[in-house]
Each structure stands twice: as C-alpha cells, then as structure tokens.
PDB file of C-alpha atoms in Angstrom:
ATOM      1  CA  HIS F   1      13.651  13.609   0.435  1.00 68.00           C
ATOM      2  CA  SER F   2      16.625  15.515  -0.897  1.00 86.00           C
ATOM      3  CA  PRO F   3      16.422  16.703  -4.427  1.00 88.00           C
ATOM      4  CA  ALA F   4      19.731  15.012  -5.285  1.00 93.00           C
ATOM      5  CA  ALA F   5      18.675  11.654  -3.855  1.00 93.00           C
ATOM      6  CA  LEU F   6      15.298  11.950  -5.717  1.00 93.00           C
ATOM      7  CA  ALA F   7      17.135  12.820  -8.942  1.00 93.00           C
ATOM      8  CA  ALA F   8      19.430   9.776  -8.534  1.00 95.00           C
ATOM      9  CA  TYR F   9      16.460   7.508  -7.879  1.00 95.00           C
ATOM     10  CA  GLU F  10      14.614   8.778 -10.895  1.00 96.00           C
ATOM     11  CA  LYS F  11      17.746   8.177 -13.015  1.00 96.00           C
ATOM     12  CA  LEU F  12      17.825   4.524 -12.034  1.00 95.00           C
ATOM     13  CA  ILE F  13      14.152   4.160 -12.839  1.00 96.00           C
ATOM     14  CA  ASP F  14      14.704   5.839 -16.176  1.00 96.00           C
ATOM     15  CA  GLN F  15      17.442   3.217 -16.926  1.00 96.00           C
ATOM     16  CA  ALA F  16      14.870   0.453 -16.313  1.00 95.00           C
ATOM     17  CA  LEU F  17      12.345   2.282 -18.527  1.00 97.00           C
ATOM     18  CA  ASP F  18      14.878   2.625 -21.326  1.00 97.00           C
ATOM     19  CA  VAL F  19      15.186  -1.173 -21.298  1.00 96.00           C
ATOM     20  CA  GLU F  20      11.496  -1.956 -20.882  1.00 96.00           C
ATOM     21  CA  PRO F  21       9.184   1.106 -21.417  1.00 96.00           C
ATOM     22  CA  SER F  22       6.078  -0.711 -20.336  1.00 97.00           C
ATOM     23  CA  ASN F  23       7.484  -1.935 -17.074  1.00 97.00           C
ATOM     24  CA  VAL F  24       4.562  -1.371 -14.666  1.00 97.00           C
ATOM     25  CA  LYS F  25       6.640  -1.391 -11.533  1.00 97.00           C
ATOM     26  CA  ALA F  26       9.057   1.163 -13.026  1.00 97.00           C
ATOM     27  CA  LEU F  27       6.275   3.430 -14.297  1.00 98.00           C
ATOM     28  CA  THR F  28       4.666   3.231 -10.791  1.00 97.00           C
ATOM     29  CA  LEU F  29       7.905   4.116  -9.017  1.00 97.00           C
ATOM     30  CA  LYS F  30       8.523   6.910 -11.438  1.00 97.00           C
ATOM     31  CA  GLY F  31       5.006   8.169 -10.902  1.00 97.00           C
ATOM     32  CA  GLU F  32       5.488   8.044  -7.173  1.00 96.00           C
ATOM     33  CA  ALA F  33       8.819   9.945  -7.560  1.00 96.00           C
ATOM     34  CA  ARG F  34       7.069  12.622  -9.576  1.00 97.00           C
ATOM     35  CA  THR F  35       4.463  12.929  -6.797  1.00 96.00           C
ATOM     36  CA  LEU F  36       7.314  13.476  -4.303  1.00 94.00           C
ATOM     37  CA  ALA F  37       8.827  16.155  -6.601  1.00 95.00           C
ATOM     38  CA  ARG F  38       5.270  17.723  -6.646  1.00 96.00           C
ATOM     39  CA  ASP F  39       4.935  17.161 -10.420  1.00 97.00           C
ATOM     40  CA  TYR F  40       1.401  15.909 -10.189  1.00 97.00           C
ATOM     41  CA  THR F  41       0.664  16.114 -13.906  1.00 97.00           C
ATOM     42  CA  GLY F  42       3.793  13.946 -14.674  1.00 97.00           C
ATOM     43  CA  ALA F  43       2.926  11.597 -11.899  1.00 98.00           C
ATOM     44  CA  LEU F  44      -0.691  11.101 -13.044  1.00 98.00           C
ATOM     45  CA  ASP F  45       0.457  10.606 -16.682  1.00 98.00           C
ATOM     46  CA  LEU F  46       2.933   7.906 -15.592  1.00 98.00           C
ATOM     47  CA  LEU F  47       0.469   6.208 -13.259  1.00 98.00           C
ATOM     48  CA  LYS F  48      -2.368   6.217 -15.800  1.00 98.00           C
ATOM     49  CA  LYS F  49      -0.133   4.543 -18.306  1.00 98.00           C
ATOM     50  CA  ALA F  50       0.801   1.831 -15.680  1.00 98.00           C
ATOM     51  CA  LEU F  51      -2.864   1.383 -14.933  1.00 98.00           C
ATOM     52  CA  VAL F  52      -3.640   0.709 -18.599  1.00 98.00           C
ATOM     53  CA  LEU F  53      -1.020  -1.916 -18.578  1.00 98.00           C
ATOM     54  CA  ASP F  54      -2.055  -3.559 -15.388  1.00 98.00           C
ATOM     55  CA  VAL F  55      -5.362  -2.630 -13.872  1.00 97.00           C
ATOM     56  CA  ASN F  56      -4.893  -5.314 -11.086  1.00 97.00           C
ATOM     57  CA  ASP F  57      -1.676  -3.764  -9.601  1.00 97.00           C
ATOM     58  CA  PRO F  58      -2.583  -2.398  -6.211  1.00 96.00           C
ATOM     59  CA  TRP F  59       0.622  -0.215  -6.140  1.00 97.00           C
ATOM     60  CA  VAL F  60      -0.565   1.608  -9.186  1.00 98.00           C
ATOM     61  CA  HIS F  61      -3.852   2.339  -7.538  1.00 97.00           C
ATOM     62  CA  LEU F  62      -2.067   3.550  -4.391  1.00 96.00           C
ATOM     63  CA  GLY F  63       0.139   5.795  -6.457  1.00 97.00           C
ATOM     64  CA  LEU F  64      -2.940   7.244  -8.128  1.00 97.00           C
ATOM     65  CA  VAL F  65      -4.639   7.675  -4.693  1.00 96.00           C
ATOM     66  CA  GLU F  66      -1.785   9.788  -3.463  1.00 95.00           C
ATOM     67  CA  ALA F  67      -1.472  11.853  -6.614  1.00 97.00           C
ATOM     68  CA  TYR F  68      -5.144  12.533  -6.720  1.00 96.00           C
ATOM     69  CA  ARG F  69      -5.190  13.372  -2.949  1.00 92.00           C
ATOM     70  CA  ARG F  70      -2.478  15.891  -3.483  1.00 93.00           C
ATOM     71  CA  THR F  71      -4.355  17.499  -6.291  1.00 95.00           C
ATOM     72  CA  ARG F  72      -7.520  17.649  -4.160  1.00 93.00           C
ATOM     73  CA  GLN F  73      -9.386  15.253  -6.381  1.00 94.00           C
ATOM     74  CA  GLY F  74     -10.824  13.218  -3.580  1.00 90.00           C
ATOM     75  CA  GLN F  75     -13.447  11.302  -5.478  1.00 93.00           C
ATOM     76  CA  LEU F  76     -10.943  10.033  -7.904  1.00 96.00           C
ATOM     77  CA  ALA F  77      -8.693   9.037  -5.072  1.00 94.00           C
ATOM     78  CA  LEU F  78     -11.629   7.105  -3.418  1.00 92.00           C
ATOM     79  CA  ASN F  79     -12.292   5.435  -6.773  1.00 95.00           C
ATOM     80  CA  HIS F  80      -8.841   3.877  -6.696  1.00 96.00           C
ATOM     81  CA  ILE F  81      -9.069   2.929  -3.168  1.00 93.00           C
ATOM     82  CA  ASP F  82     -12.302   1.051  -4.024  1.00 93.00           C
ATOM     83  CA  ALA F  83     -10.611  -0.590  -6.942  1.00 97.00           C
ATOM     84  CA  ALA F  84      -7.685  -1.698  -4.788  1.00 95.00           C
ATOM     85  CA  ARG F  85     -10.096  -2.937  -2.170  1.00 91.00           C
ATOM     86  CA  LYS F  86     -11.818  -5.101  -4.736  1.00 94.00           C
ATOM     87  CA  LEU F  87      -8.600  -6.907  -5.739  1.00 95.00           C
ATOM     88  CA  PRO F  88      -8.331 -10.454  -4.438  1.00 93.00           C
ATOM     89  CA  LEU F  89      -6.191 -10.927  -1.304  1.00 86.00           C
ATOM     90  CA  SER F  90      -5.199 -14.317  -2.770  1.00 87.00           C
ATOM     91  CA  ASN F  91      -2.699 -12.206  -4.794  1.00 89.00           C
ATOM     92  CA  PRO F  92       0.514 -11.725  -2.561  1.00 86.00           C
ATOM     93  CA  GLU F  93       1.009  -8.172  -3.960  1.00 90.00           C
ATOM     94  CA  VAL F  94      -2.540  -7.272  -2.931  1.00 91.00           C
ATOM     95  CA  ARG F  95      -1.939  -8.623   0.490  1.00 87.00           C
ATOM     96  CA  ARG F  96       1.308  -6.565   0.736  1.00 87.00           C
ATOM     97  CA  ALA F  97      -0.469  -3.409  -0.350  1.00 90.00           C
ATOM     98  CA  MET F  98      -3.745  -3.767   1.555  1.00 89.00           C
ATOM     99  CA  PRO F  99      -2.614  -2.213   4.847  1.00 87.00           C
ATOM    100  CA  GLN F 100      -1.540   0.827   2.977  1.00 86.00           C
ATOM    101  CA  VAL F 101      -4.858   0.937   1.126  1.00 89.00           C
ATOM    102  CA  LEU F 102      -6.666   0.803   4.393  1.00 84.00           C
ATOM    103  CA  PHE F 103      -4.482   3.595   5.852  1.00 81.00           C
ATOM    104  CA  ALA F 104      -5.281   5.756   2.866  1.00 85.00           C
ATOM    105  CA  TYR F 105      -9.008   5.026   3.108  1.00 82.00           C
ATOM    106  CA  ASN F 106      -9.087   5.832   6.791  1.00 76.00           C
ATOM    107  CA  ASP F 107      -7.201   9.040   6.187  1.00 76.00           C
ATOM    108  CA  MET F 108      -9.830  10.179   3.656  1.00 73.00           C
ATOM    109  CA  VAL F 109     -13.063   8.930   5.208  1.00 72.00           C
ATOM    110  CA  ALA F 110     -13.951   8.697   8.811  1.00 64.00           C
ATOM    111  CA  ASN F 111     -15.569   5.304   8.374  1.00 67.00           C
ATOM    112  CA  PRO F 112     -17.180   3.644  11.418  1.00 69.00           C
ATOM    113  CA  ARG F 113     -16.811   0.244   9.727  1.00 77.00           C
ATOM    114  CA  PHE F 114     -13.090   0.793   9.186  1.00 79.00           C
ATOM    115  CA  LEU F 115     -12.023  -1.513  12.056  1.00 82.00           C
ATOM    116  CA  ASP F 116     -14.319  -4.245  10.780  1.00 86.00           C
ATOM    117  CA  ALA F 117     -12.716  -4.025   7.314  1.00 83.00           C
ATOM    118  CA  VAL F 118      -9.172  -4.195   8.911  1.00 84.00           C
ATOM    119  CA  ARG F 119     -10.178  -7.264  10.932  1.00 87.00           C
ATOM    120  CA  ARG F 120     -11.676  -8.995   7.856  1.00 87.00           C
ATOM    121  CA  ASP F 121      -8.718  -8.363   5.667  1.00 85.00           C
ATOM    122  CA  ALA F 122      -6.150  -9.220   8.391  1.00 87.00           C
ATOM    123  CA  ALA F 123      -8.000 -12.566   8.966  1.00 89.00           C
ATOM    124  CA  GLN F 124      -8.012 -13.346   5.218  1.00 86.00           C
ATOM    125  CA  ALA F 125      -4.366 -12.325   4.822  1.00 83.00           C
ATOM    126  CA  ASP F 126      -3.668 -14.651   7.820  1.00 85.00           C
ATOM    127  CA  GLU F 127      -5.403 -17.616   6.145  1.00 85.00           C
ATOM    128  CA  LEU F 128      -3.508 -16.978   2.905  1.00 81.00           C
ATOM    129  CA  ARG F 129      -0.154 -16.263   4.456  1.00 73.00           C
ATOM    130  CA  HIS F 130       3.264 -17.145   3.283  1.00 72.00           C
ATOM    131  CA  PRO F 131       6.539 -16.747   5.236  1.00 69.00           C
ATOM    132  CA  ARG F 132       7.114 -13.483   3.349  1.00 67.00           C
ATOM    133  CA  ASP F 133       3.847 -12.197   4.776  1.00 67.00           C
ATOM    134  CA  THR F 134       5.314 -11.547   8.285  1.00 69.00           C
ATOM    135  CA  PHE F 135       5.495  -7.907   7.405  1.00 76.00           C
ATOM    136  CA  ILE F 136       1.903  -7.775   6.256  1.00 82.00           C
ATOM    137  CA  LEU F 137       0.595  -9.219   9.583  1.00 82.00           C
ATOM    138  CA  GLY F 138       2.812  -6.591  11.332  1.00 81.00           C
ATOM    139  CA  ASP F 139       1.231  -3.851   9.261  1.00 84.00           C
ATOM    140  CA  PHE F 140      -2.290  -5.053  10.012  1.00 84.00           C
ATOM    141  CA  ALA F 141      -1.322  -5.225  13.648  1.00 85.00           C
ATOM    142  CA  SER F 142      -0.085  -1.765  13.512  1.00 84.00           C
ATOM    143  CA  ILE F 143      -3.383  -0.432  12.069  1.00 84.00           C
ATOM    144  CA  LEU F 144      -5.262  -2.379  14.755  1.00 85.00           C
ATOM    145  CA  ALA F 145      -3.119  -0.921  17.567  1.00 85.00           C
ATOM    146  CA  GLN F 146      -3.582   2.583  16.228  1.00 81.00           C
ATOM    147  CA  GLN F 147      -7.298   2.058  16.319  1.00 82.00           C
ATOM    148  CA  GLY F 148      -7.085   0.877  19.950  1.00 83.00           C
ATOM    149  CA  ALA F 149      -7.809  -2.799  19.187  1.00 85.00           C
ATOM    150  CA  PHE F 150      -4.758  -3.934  21.131  1.00 87.00           C
ATOM    151  CA  THR F 151      -6.039  -7.542  21.820  1.00 90.00           C
ATOM    152  CA  ASP F 152      -6.507  -8.039  17.961  1.00 90.00           C
ATOM    153  CA  ALA F 153      -3.135  -6.394  17.276  1.00 88.00           C
ATOM    154  CA  MET F 154      -1.412  -8.900  19.703  1.00 88.00           C
ATOM    155  CA  VAL F 155      -2.967 -11.755  17.893  1.00 89.00           C
ATOM    156  CA  TYR F 156      -1.493 -10.862  14.556  1.00 85.00           C
ATOM    157  CA  LEU F 157       1.873  -9.833  16.136  1.00 82.00           C
ATOM    158  CA  ARG F 158       2.145 -13.280  17.693  1.00 82.00           C
ATOM    159  CA  LYS F 159       1.242 -14.919  14.409  1.00 82.00           C
ATOM    160  CA  GLY F 160       3.799 -12.810  12.620  1.00 76.00           C
ATOM    161  CA  MET F 161       6.459 -13.825  15.151  1.00 75.00           C
ATOM    162  CA  ALA F 162       5.400 -17.461  14.676  1.00 74.00           C
ATOM    163  CA  ILE F 163       6.096 -17.179  10.968  1.00 70.00           C
ATOM    164  CA  LYS F 164       9.437 -15.365  11.370  1.00 62.00           C
ATOM    165  CA  GLU F 165      10.891 -12.989  13.857  1.00 58.00           C
ATOM    166  CA  CYS F 166      11.464  -9.620  12.175  1.00 56.00           C
ATOM    167  CA  CYS F 167      12.054  -6.038  12.999  1.00 50.00           C
ATOM    168  CA  ARG F 168       8.679  -4.760  11.859  1.00 53.00           C
ATOM    169  CA  VAL F 169       6.804  -7.150  14.134  1.00 52.00           C
ATOM    170  CA  ARG F 170       9.055  -6.322  17.107  1.00 56.00           C
ATOM    171  CA  GLU F 171       8.643  -2.591  16.406  1.00 59.00           C
ATOM    172  CA  VAL F 172       4.791  -2.850  16.508  1.00 56.00           C
ATOM    173  CA  LEU F 173       4.967  -5.111  19.453  1.00 57.00           C
ATOM    174  CA  ALA F 174       7.085  -2.562  21.321  1.00 56.00           C
ATOM    175  CA  ILE F 175       4.538   0.243  20.743  1.00 56.00           C
ATOM    176  CA  THR F 176       1.520  -1.838  21.617  1.00 52.00           C
TER     177      THR F 176
END
C-alpha cells in the first residue's frame, strides 16, 4: 500500500468519524489502516474503542487479531479469534467474516481439527445462506481446496454458482 493511498483512505475514514465518532465500522477501518501503517498502538486504541461499542462485530475482532499478531501478543490474538468463533453464524456479518477468522486461526495454530471446523462452519453458512453469501461459500471452498479437501471445495463452489455466478467462485473453481 502506498503511503499516499493510505493517507487518502484515512482522510475519508476521518470524515466519517467527524460526523459519527462512535461509528464502529469507521473505527475498525481506521484501526486496520493504522495497522497497515505499522502504528500498532494507534490501531489497538481504535479497535479497542470499537470493541467497547460492539463486542459482537467480527471485523473488530479480526482487526484486533492482526494488530496483536503484529505486536507478538499471540494469546491476545487467539482470544479474539475465539471470541469471533463464538459469534452466531446466523448473523450475516459473522458469516462473511468467518472464512477470514478461520484463516487467521490456522495461521496461528497448527490445529488437526481445523478442517473439521471449516466443514462445520461451511455447512452452517450454506444452511443460512442468502444470495449475497455467494462470496462466503467461495471463501470456504478456497480454504477447503488449500487444505486438499477438493471434493468438499467443489461442493461449495457448485452451491455458490447455483446462487449466483460470480468472479470469486470462478477464481476458486479455476485453481481447484
């Protein structure tokens, strides 16, 4: 990310925060931008503020995971992965975030039960799906393919294509 692009991005977020200082999405995006800028103290301050406002926002937890990982505070990162994993998949935002939560978890812990968790969450997301969830099924399929579960990946790719043909599903299908 170029410094100029990041500065322009943060300026837009600051405009949103000027209008609504307790906007959780804007605080989260600003925290993630501060993480990209390697201002981890600033990132953590913003993300903790967002967490106080909405403890059930999975994107806040993901932002905290990344900031804590970058500051080598692995246990705190794992705590936020656990918190995000406990959020209900019936919430569309949680369904959208869950593939990234699983990626973060797998990056941090070599868990032999990881593939089981992905299969379980993918099945639940499929049961609760909405036409906008095409990308989510594609993301789950991508994780499954990366883990060598190609048959499972193909199932979710086909389901995603049945909902709506989209670039993400095609991209994962092409690499599988």
